[in-house]
PDB file of C-alpha atoms in Angstrom:
ATOM      1  CA  UNK A 226     167.278  65.267 195.747  1.00  0.00           C
ATOM      2  CA  UNK A 227     168.288  65.988 199.445  1.00  0.00           C
ATOM      3  CA  UNK A 228     170.406  69.299 199.740  1.00  0.00           C
ATOM      4  CA  UNK A 229     172.601  69.350 202.761  1.00  0.00           C
ATOM      5  CA  UNK A 230     172.745  72.382 204.631  1.00  0.00           C
ATOM      6  CA  UNK A 231     175.940  74.375 204.691  1.00  0.00           C
ATOM      7  CA  UNK A 232     178.236  73.957 207.451  1.00  0.00           C
ATOM      8  CA  UNK A 233     178.188  76.930 210.004  1.00  0.00           C
ATOM      9  CA  UNK A 234     181.322  78.624 209.544  1.00  0.00           C
ATOM     10  CA  UNK A 235     183.409  78.611 212.620  1.00  0.00           C
ATOM     11  CA  UNK A 236     184.532  82.193 214.150  1.00  0.00           C
ATOM     12  CA  UNK A 237     187.949  83.355 214.041  1.00  0.00           C
ATOM     13  CA  UNK A 238     189.663  84.221 217.310  1.00  0.00           C
ATOM     14  CA  UNK A 239     191.422  87.366 217.560  1.00  0.00           C
ATOM     15  CA  UNK A 240     193.592  87.735 220.774  1.00  0.00           C
ATOM     16  CA  UNK A 241     195.120  90.384 222.855  1.00  0.00           C
ATOM     17  CA  UNK A 242     194.337  94.027 223.844  1.00  0.00           C
ATOM     18  CA  UNK A 243     195.864  95.407 220.649  1.00  0.00           C
ATOM     19  CA  UNK A 244     194.493  93.309 218.169  1.00  0.00           C
ATOM     20  CA  UNK A 245     191.073  93.305 219.723  1.00  0.00           C
ATOM     21  CA  UNK A 246     190.983  96.964 219.986  1.00  0.00           C
ATOM     22  CA  UNK A 247     192.175  97.144 216.256  1.00  0.00           C
ATOM     23  CA  UNK A 248     189.329  94.979 214.967  1.00  0.00           C
ATOM     24  CA  UNK A 249     186.701  96.674 217.052  1.00  0.00           C
ATOM     25  CA  UNK A 250     187.787 100.073 215.467  1.00  0.00           C
ATOM     26  CA  UNK A 251     188.154  98.824 211.804  1.00  0.00           C
ATOM     27  CA  UNK A 252     185.803  96.191 211.242  1.00  0.00           C
ATOM     28  CA  UNK A 253     183.250  96.398 214.166  1.00  0.00           C
ATOM     29  CA  UNK A 254     180.488  94.567 212.164  1.00  0.00           C
ATOM     30  CA  UNK A 255     182.639  91.405 211.822  1.00  0.00           C
ATOM     31  CA  UNK A 256     182.952  90.986 215.750  1.00  0.00           C
ATOM     32  CA  UNK A 257     180.306  88.456 217.011  1.00  0.00           C
ATOM     33  CA  UNK A 258     181.518  88.565 220.564  1.00  0.00           C
ATOM     34  CA  UNK A 259     184.282  89.713 222.953  1.00  0.00           C
ATOM     35  CA  UNK A 260     185.309  87.509 225.852  1.00  0.00           C
ATOM     36  CA  UNK A 261     186.954  88.936 228.554  1.00  0.00           C
ATOM     37  CA  UNK A 262     188.558  87.653 232.022  1.00  0.00           C
ATOM     38  CA  UNK A 263     185.843  88.200 234.644  1.00  0.00           C
ATOM     39  CA  UNK A 264     188.516  88.411 237.251  1.00  0.00           C
ATOM     40  CA  UNK A 265     190.271  91.256 235.843  1.00  0.00           C
ATOM     41  CA  UNK A 266     189.244  94.879 236.518  1.00  0.00           C
ATOM     42  CA  UNK A 267     191.895  97.411 235.855  1.00  0.00           C
ATOM     43  CA  UNK A 268     191.719 100.650 233.703  1.00  0.00           C
ATOM     44  CA  UNK A 269     192.942  98.709 230.261  1.00  0.00           C
ATOM     45  CA  UNK A 270     190.157  96.186 230.569  1.00  0.00           C
ATOM     46  CA  UNK A 271     187.517  98.897 231.315  1.00  0.00           C
ATOM     47  CA  UNK A 272     188.719 100.828 228.438  1.00  0.00           C
ATOM     48  CA  UNK A 273     188.342  97.769 226.023  1.00  0.00           C
ATOM     49  CA  UNK A 274     184.937  96.860 227.404  1.00  0.00           C
ATOM     50  CA  UNK A 275     183.779 100.522 226.536  1.00  0.00           C
ATOM     51  CA  UNK A 276     185.167 100.212 222.977  1.00  0.00           C
ATOM     52  CA  UNK A 277     183.211  96.660 222.782  1.00  0.00           C
ATOM     53  CA  UNK A 278     180.008  98.543 223.904  1.00  0.00           C
ATOM     54  CA  UNK A 279     180.521 101.453 221.427  1.00  0.00           C
ATOM     55  CA  UNK A 280     181.125  98.801 218.790  1.00  0.00           C
ATOM     56  CA  UNK A 281     177.867  97.156 219.506  1.00  0.00           C
ATOM     57  CA  UNK A 282     179.453  93.808 219.918  1.00  0.00           C
ATOM     58  CA  UNK A 283     178.377  91.224 222.606  1.00  0.00           C
ATOM     59  CA  UNK A 284     180.210  91.200 225.917  1.00  0.00           C
ATOM     60  CA  UNK A 285     180.938  87.990 227.623  1.00  0.00           C
ATOM     61  CA  UNK A 286     182.790  87.854 231.038  1.00  0.00           C
ATOM     62  CA  UNK A 287     184.236  84.466 231.144  1.00  0.00           C
ATOM     63  CA  UNK A 288     186.826  82.472 233.120  1.00  0.00           C
ATOM     64  CA  UNK A 289     190.450  81.684 232.098  1.00  0.00           C
ATOM     65  CA  UNK A 290     189.731  78.326 230.874  1.00  0.00           C
ATOM     66  CA  UNK A 291     187.027  79.565 228.493  1.00  0.00           C
ATOM     67  CA  UNK A 292     189.385  82.277 227.177  1.00  0.00           C
ATOM     68  CA  UNK A 293     192.271  79.507 226.589  1.00  0.00           C
ATOM     69  CA  UNK A 294     189.629  77.363 224.814  1.00  0.00           C
ATOM     70  CA  UNK A 295     188.542  80.391 222.595  1.00  0.00           C
ATOM     71  CA  UNK A 296     191.966  81.277 221.742  1.00  0.00           C
ATOM     72  CA  UNK A 297     193.131  77.790 220.755  1.00  0.00           C
ATOM     73  CA  UNK A 298     196.604  78.049 222.268  1.00  0.00           C
ATOM     74  CA  UNK A 299     197.415  81.619 221.249  1.00  0.00           C
ATOM     75  CA  UNK A 300     198.515  84.208 223.926  1.00  0.00           C
ATOM     76  CA  UNK A 301     195.217  86.260 224.778  1.00  0.00           C
ATOM     77  CA  UNK A 302     196.204  88.446 227.935  1.00  0.00           C
ATOM     78  CA  UNK A 303     192.398  87.684 229.138  1.00  0.00           C
ATOM     79  CA  UNK A 304     190.815  89.231 225.695  1.00  0.00           C
ATOM     80  CA  UNK A 305     189.421  87.306 222.817  1.00  0.00           C
ATOM     81  CA  UNK A 306     187.249  88.581 220.017  1.00  0.00           C
ATOM     82  CA  UNK A 307     185.229  86.004 218.027  1.00  0.00           C
ATOM     83  CA  UNK A 308     184.990  87.399 214.568  1.00  0.00           C
ATOM     84  CA  UNK A 309     183.484  86.311 211.261  1.00  0.00           C
ATOM     85  CA  UNK A 310     186.230  84.758 209.181  1.00  0.00           C
ATOM     86  CA  UNK A 311     187.447  87.426 206.611  1.00  0.00           C
ATOM     87  CA  UNK A 312     185.874  87.075 203.211  1.00  0.00           C
ATOM     88  CA  UNK A 313     187.854  87.141 199.901  1.00  0.00           C
ATOM     89  CA  UNK A 314     186.570  88.787 196.786  1.00  0.00           C
ATOM     90  CA  UNK A 315     187.318  87.959 193.061  1.00  0.00           C
ATOM     91  CA  UNK A 316     189.192  89.001 190.233  1.00  0.00           C
ATOM     92  CA  UNK A 317     186.360  91.265 188.722  1.00  0.00           C
ATOM     93  CA  UNK A 318     186.093  92.947 192.258  1.00  0.00           C
ATOM     94  CA  UNK A 319     189.806  93.322 192.338  1.00  0.00           C
ATOM     95  CA  UNK A 320     189.887  95.431 189.013  1.00  0.00           C
ATOM     96  CA  UNK A 321     186.961  97.640 190.084  1.00  0.00           C
ATOM     97  CA  UNK A 322     188.589  98.235 193.489  1.00  0.00           C
ATOM     98  CA  UNK A 323     191.911  99.280 191.924  1.00  0.00           C
ATOM     99  CA  UNK A 324     190.095 101.518 189.228  1.00  0.00           C
ATOM    100  CA  UNK A 325     188.315 103.309 192.220  1.00  0.00           C
ATOM    101  CA  UNK A 326     191.346 104.469 193.975  1.00  0.00           C
ATOM    102  CA  UNK A 327     192.391 108.164 194.187  1.00  0.00           C
ATOM    103  CA  UNK A 328     195.840 107.449 194.473  1.00  0.00           C
ATOM    104  CA  UNK A 329     198.545 105.172 192.968  1.00  0.00           C
ATOM    105  CA  UNK A 330     197.554 101.688 193.871  1.00  0.00           C
ATOM    106  CA  UNK A 331     199.820  99.244 195.829  1.00  0.00           C
ATOM    107  CA  UNK A 332     198.994  95.672 195.339  1.00  0.00           C
ATOM    108  CA  UNK A 333     200.590  92.541 197.174  1.00  0.00           C
ATOM    109  CA  UNK A 334     200.347  89.222 195.208  1.00  0.00           C
ATOM    110  CA  UNK A 335     201.194  86.010 197.017  1.00  0.00           C
ATOM    111  CA  UNK A 336     201.938  83.057 194.829  1.00  0.00           C
ATOM    112  CA  UNK A 337     201.424  79.700 196.623  1.00  0.00           C
ATOM    113  CA  UNK A 338     202.023  80.767 200.226  1.00  0.00           C
ATOM    114  CA  UNK A 339     201.061  77.716 202.186  1.00  0.00           C
ATOM    115  CA  UNK A 340     201.456  78.309 205.935  1.00  0.00           C
ATOM    116  CA  UNK A 341     198.547  80.196 207.503  1.00  0.00           C
ATOM    117  CA  UNK A 342     200.659  81.979 210.064  1.00  0.00           C
ATOM    118  CA  UNK A 343     202.867  83.106 207.194  1.00  0.00           C
ATOM    119  CA  UNK A 344     199.722  84.335 205.401  1.00  0.00           C
ATOM    120  CA  UNK A 345     198.372  86.185 208.390  1.00  0.00           C
ATOM    121  CA  UNK A 346     201.716  87.613 209.001  1.00  0.00           C
ATOM    122  CA  UNK A 347     201.718  89.049 205.424  1.00  0.00           C
ATOM    123  CA  UNK A 348     198.106  90.589 205.831  1.00  0.00           C
ATOM    124  CA  UNK A 349     199.161  92.279 208.860  1.00  0.00           C
ATOM    125  CA  UNK A 350     202.349  93.446 207.320  1.00  0.00           C
ATOM    126  CA  UNK A 351     200.273  94.768 204.162  1.00  0.00           C
ATOM    127  CA  UNK A 352     197.854  96.635 206.523  1.00  0.00           C
ATOM    128  CA  UNK A 353     200.606  98.393 208.326  1.00  0.00           C
ATOM    129  CA  UNK A 354     202.258  99.390 204.919  1.00  0.00           C
ATOM    130  CA  UNK A 355     199.082 100.796 203.272  1.00  0.00           C
ATOM    131  CA  UNK A 356     198.589  98.290 200.875  1.00  0.00           C
ATOM    132  CA  UNK A 357     195.399  98.488 199.027  1.00  0.00           C
ATOM    133  CA  UNK A 358     194.845  94.769 198.077  1.00  0.00           C
ATOM    134  CA  UNK A 359     196.252  91.505 198.641  1.00  0.00           C
ATOM    135  CA  UNK A 360     195.893  88.844 195.799  1.00  0.00           C
ATOM    136  CA  UNK A 361     195.869  85.237 196.372  1.00  0.00           C
ATOM    137  CA  UNK A 362     195.421  82.210 194.026  1.00  0.00           C
ATOM    138  CA  UNK A 363     192.228  80.113 194.567  1.00  0.00           C
ATOM    139  CA  UNK A 364     194.365  76.834 194.388  1.00  0.00           C
ATOM    140  CA  UNK A 365     197.702  75.540 195.752  1.00  0.00           C
ATOM    141  CA  UNK A 366     197.725  78.298 198.364  1.00  0.00           C
ATOM    142  CA  UNK A 367     196.434  78.776 201.934  1.00  0.00           C
ATOM    143  CA  UNK A 368     192.835  80.334 202.238  1.00  0.00           C
ATOM    144  CA  UNK A 369     191.584  82.761 204.768  1.00  0.00           C
ATOM    145  CA  UNK A 370     191.508  80.193 207.696  1.00  0.00           C
ATOM    146  CA  UNK A 371     190.994  81.021 211.190  1.00  0.00           C
ATOM    147  CA  UNK A 372     194.695  80.236 211.916  1.00  0.00           C
ATOM    148  CA  UNK A 373     195.503  82.971 209.423  1.00  0.00           C
ATOM    149  CA  UNK A 374     192.875  85.384 210.872  1.00  0.00           C
ATOM    150  CA  UNK A 375     194.525  85.002 214.203  1.00  0.00           C
ATOM    151  CA  UNK A 376     198.058  85.598 212.961  1.00  0.00           C
ATOM    152  CA  UNK A 377     196.668  88.691 211.041  1.00  0.00           C
ATOM    153  CA  UNK A 378     195.577  90.071 214.309  1.00  0.00           C
ATOM    154  CA  UNK A 379     192.812  92.499 213.186  1.00  0.00           C
ATOM    155  CA  UNK A 380     194.330  93.494 209.977  1.00  0.00           C
ATOM    156  CA  UNK A 381     191.572  94.941 207.543  1.00  0.00           C
ATOM    157  CA  UNK A 382     193.415  95.075 204.106  1.00  0.00           C
ATOM    158  CA  UNK A 383     191.230  93.932 201.068  1.00  0.00           C
ATOM    159  CA  UNK A 384     191.800  90.451 200.298  1.00  0.00           C
ATOM    160  CA  UNK A 385     190.996  88.987 196.687  1.00  0.00           C
ATOM    161  CA  UNK A 386     191.351  85.321 195.561  1.00  0.00           C
ATOM    162  CA  UNK A 387     191.624  84.857 191.734  1.00  0.00           C
ATOM    163  CA  UNK A 388     191.337  81.627 189.630  1.00  0.00           C
ATOM    164  CA  UNK A 389     194.248  82.611 187.435  1.00  0.00           C
ATOM    165  CA  UNK A 390     197.005  84.586 189.021  1.00  0.00           C
ATOM    166  CA  UNK A 391     199.088  85.255 185.936  1.00  0.00           C
ATOM    167  CA  UNK A 392     195.871  86.501 184.039  1.00  0.00           C
ATOM    168  CA  UNK A 393     195.172  88.894 187.182  1.00  0.00           C
ATOM    169  CA  UNK A 394     198.688  90.247 186.870  1.00  0.00           C
ATOM    170  CA  UNK A 395     198.198  90.870 183.089  1.00  0.00           C
ATOM    171  CA  UNK A 396     194.991  92.617 183.789  1.00  0.00           C
ATOM    172  CA  UNK A 397     196.630  94.704 186.575  1.00  0.00           C
ATOM    173  CA  UNK A 398     199.413  95.633 183.988  1.00  0.00           C
ATOM    174  CA  UNK A 399     196.700  96.615 181.491  1.00  0.00           C
ATOM    175  CA  UNK A 400     195.059  98.823 184.348  1.00  0.00           C
ATOM    176  CA  UNK A 401     198.553 100.556 184.428  1.00  0.00           C
ATOM    177  CA  UNK A 402     200.224  98.966 187.424  1.00  0.00           C
ATOM    178  CA  UNK A 403     204.057  98.102 187.205  1.00  0.00           C
ATOM    179  CA  UNK A 404     204.410  94.459 188.240  1.00  0.00           C
ATOM    180  CA  UNK A 405     207.558  93.562 190.196  1.00  0.00           C
ATOM    181  CA  UNK A 406     208.542  90.292 191.321  1.00  0.00           C
ATOM    182  CA  UNK A 407     210.779  89.288 194.209  1.00  0.00           C
ATOM    183  CA  UNK A 408     213.408  86.569 193.250  1.00  0.00           C
ATOM    184  CA  UNK A 409     216.743  85.688 194.959  1.00  0.00           C
ATOM    185  CA  UNK A 410     218.518  85.180 191.707  1.00  0.00           C
ATOM    186  CA  UNK A 411     217.505  88.848 190.321  1.00  0.00           C
ATOM    187  CA  UNK A 412     219.931  90.969 189.101  1.00  0.00           C
ATOM    188  CA  UNK A 413     218.359  94.227 189.955  1.00  0.00           C
ATOM    189  CA  UNK A 414     218.394  95.106 193.975  1.00  0.00           C
ATOM    190  CA  UNK A 415     215.373  96.209 195.474  1.00  0.00           C
ATOM    191  CA  UNK A 416     217.084  99.566 196.560  1.00  0.00           C
ATOM    192  CA  UNK A 417     217.571 100.310 192.882  1.00  0.00           C
ATOM    193  CA  UNK A 418     214.352  99.294 191.372  1.00  0.00           C
ATOM    194  CA  UNK A 419     211.554 101.797 190.235  1.00  0.00           C
ATOM    195  CA  UNK A 420     208.960 101.624 193.078  1.00  0.00           C
ATOM    196  CA  UNK A 421     207.492 104.825 193.004  1.00  0.00           C
ATOM    197  CA  UNK A 422     204.314 104.430 190.916  1.00  0.00           C
ATOM    198  CA  UNK A 423     201.165 102.228 190.587  1.00  0.00           C
ATOM    199  CA  UNK A 424     202.712  98.925 191.736  1.00  0.00           C
ATOM    200  CA  UNK A 425     201.870  95.222 192.000  1.00  0.00           C
ATOM    201  CA  UNK A 426     204.450  93.432 194.202  1.00  0.00           C
ATOM    202  CA  UNK A 427     204.684  89.565 193.838  1.00  0.00           C
ATOM    203  CA  UNK A 428     206.203  87.266 196.348  1.00  0.00           C
ATOM    204  CA  UNK A 429     206.461  83.483 195.862  1.00  0.00           C
ATOM    205  CA  UNK A 430     205.647  80.769 198.436  1.00  0.00           C
ATOM    206  CA  UNK A 431     207.767  79.130 201.054  1.00  0.00           C
ATOM    207  CA  UNK A 432     208.987  76.241 199.202  1.00  0.00           C
ATOM    208  CA  UNK A 433     209.667  77.197 195.408  1.00  0.00           C
ATOM    209  CA  UNK A 434     209.047  80.875 195.294  1.00  0.00           C
ATOM    210  CA  UNK A 435     207.256  82.269 192.153  1.00  0.00           C
ATOM    211  CA  UNK A 436     206.068  79.840 189.782  1.00  0.00           C
ATOM    212  CA  UNK A 437     207.790  80.383 186.271  1.00  0.00           C
ATOM    213  CA  UNK A 438     204.502  81.257 184.589  1.00  0.00           C
ATOM    214  CA  UNK A 439     203.939  83.959 187.253  1.00  0.00           C
ATOM    215  CA  UNK A 440     207.476  85.353 186.949  1.00  0.00           C
ATOM    216  CA  UNK A 441     207.011  85.769 183.406  1.00  0.00           C
ATOM    217  CA  UNK A 442     204.235  88.011 183.896  1.00  0.00           C
ATOM    218  CA  UNK A 443     206.395  90.591 185.920  1.00  0.00           C
ATOM    219  CA  UNK A 444     207.721  93.737 184.300  1.00  0.00           C
ATOM    220  CA  UNK A 445     210.870  93.089 186.201  1.00  0.00           C
ATOM    221  CA  UNK A 446     212.112  91.237 189.103  1.00  0.00           C
ATOM    222  CA  UNK A 447     214.403  92.328 192.261  1.00  0.00           C
ATOM    223  CA  UNK A 448     216.274  90.716 194.901  1.00  0.00           C
ATOM    224  CA  UNK A 449     216.486  91.807 198.420  1.00  0.00           C
ATOM    225  CA  UNK A 450     220.186  92.641 199.174  1.00  0.00           C
ATOM    226  CA  UNK A 451     221.701  90.314 202.023  1.00  0.00           C
ATOM    227  CA  UNK A 452     224.994  90.108 203.461  1.00  0.00           C
ATOM    228  CA  UNK A 453     224.811  86.997 205.884  1.00  0.00           C
ATOM    229  CA  UNK A 454     224.901  83.267 204.924  1.00  0.00           C
ATOM    230  CA  UNK A 455     221.256  82.748 204.555  1.00  0.00           C
ATOM    231  CA  UNK A 456     219.965  82.193 200.933  1.00  0.00           C
ATOM    232  CA  UNK A 457     216.198  83.642 201.559  1.00  0.00           C
ATOM    233  CA  UNK A 458     213.947  85.208 204.017  1.00  0.00           C
ATOM    234  CA  UNK A 459     210.743  84.052 205.160  1.00  0.00           C
ATOM    235  CA  UNK A 460     207.954  85.283 203.015  1.00  0.00           C
ATOM    236  CA  UNK A 461     206.340  87.524 205.618  1.00  0.00           C
ATOM    237  CA  UNK A 462     209.647  89.118 206.339  1.00  0.00           C
ATOM    238  CA  UNK A 463     210.492  89.447 202.831  1.00  0.00           C
ATOM    239  CA  UNK A 464     206.943  91.285 202.354  1.00  0.00           C
ATOM    240  CA  UNK A 465     207.836  93.616 205.217  1.00  0.00           C
ATOM    241  CA  UNK A 466     211.324  94.500 203.746  1.00  0.00           C
ATOM    242  CA  UNK A 467     209.765  95.263 200.375  1.00  0.00           C
ATOM    243  CA  UNK A 468     206.724  97.058 201.340  1.00  0.00           C
ATOM    244  CA  UNK A 469     208.404  99.165 203.624  1.00  0.00           C
ATOM    245  CA  UNK A 470     210.943 100.168 200.819  1.00  0.00           C
ATOM    246  CA  UNK A 471     208.055 101.071 198.790  1.00  0.00           C
ATOM    247  CA  UNK A 472     206.487 103.187 201.491  1.00  0.00           C
ATOM    248  CA  UNK A 473     209.731 104.877 202.009  1.00  0.00           C
ATOM    249  CA  UNK A 474     210.065 105.748 198.652  1.00  0.00           C
ATOM    250  CA  UNK A 475     206.499 107.201 198.444  1.00  0.00           C
ATOM    251  CA  UNK A 476     207.441 109.350 201.477  1.00  0.00           C
TER     252      UNK A 476
END
């Protein structure tokens, strides 16, 4: 039997000074190369090149056309880092990860987010809010694609993909986490919910929100109070509102 070799994984592009600096600082081993505009020689560019050398990354001075091609249409400011696509761990690793934390865990579970840019924005927000783990279902959801990695812009939050999200949520409950789902029709406001202890926050996908089976695993559901005419928020915006409310409560 002939075994086909695995396709070589295409590196993800991280674009812009802030994002490239972040990935060099947080996950330097993931950086395969840093591409910089050969014509730009200001202080900011010199500092970034020094950061790339300290991280041990390959440094390439290229023209703008090559930078545009590497960025895939994203705004790059003359700087692109080519990185290994982030790897997701599984359910067993999730439980070990949560059990090993010395503080009250904060987990974000995303049920069926399909758009890679939304996923990337959620990862970036989760990183900024100090989330310990992001949990994704293995099926019917966007994976950690290069587009998601670009949108995440250097976020280093731990990601776990599970075969059965309801089971993973039940296991988190058994581990002592309070599971709270976001739903537009919930009676309890986010501002009145108990968010202070070990917590798993569950948000649904763009089209249908949380699946009923996932919603039944939640200890409670909350709504984000809104005063305008729109009926719902983009999932990444909702993640930001909810996570930073948790952060505010935790001081």
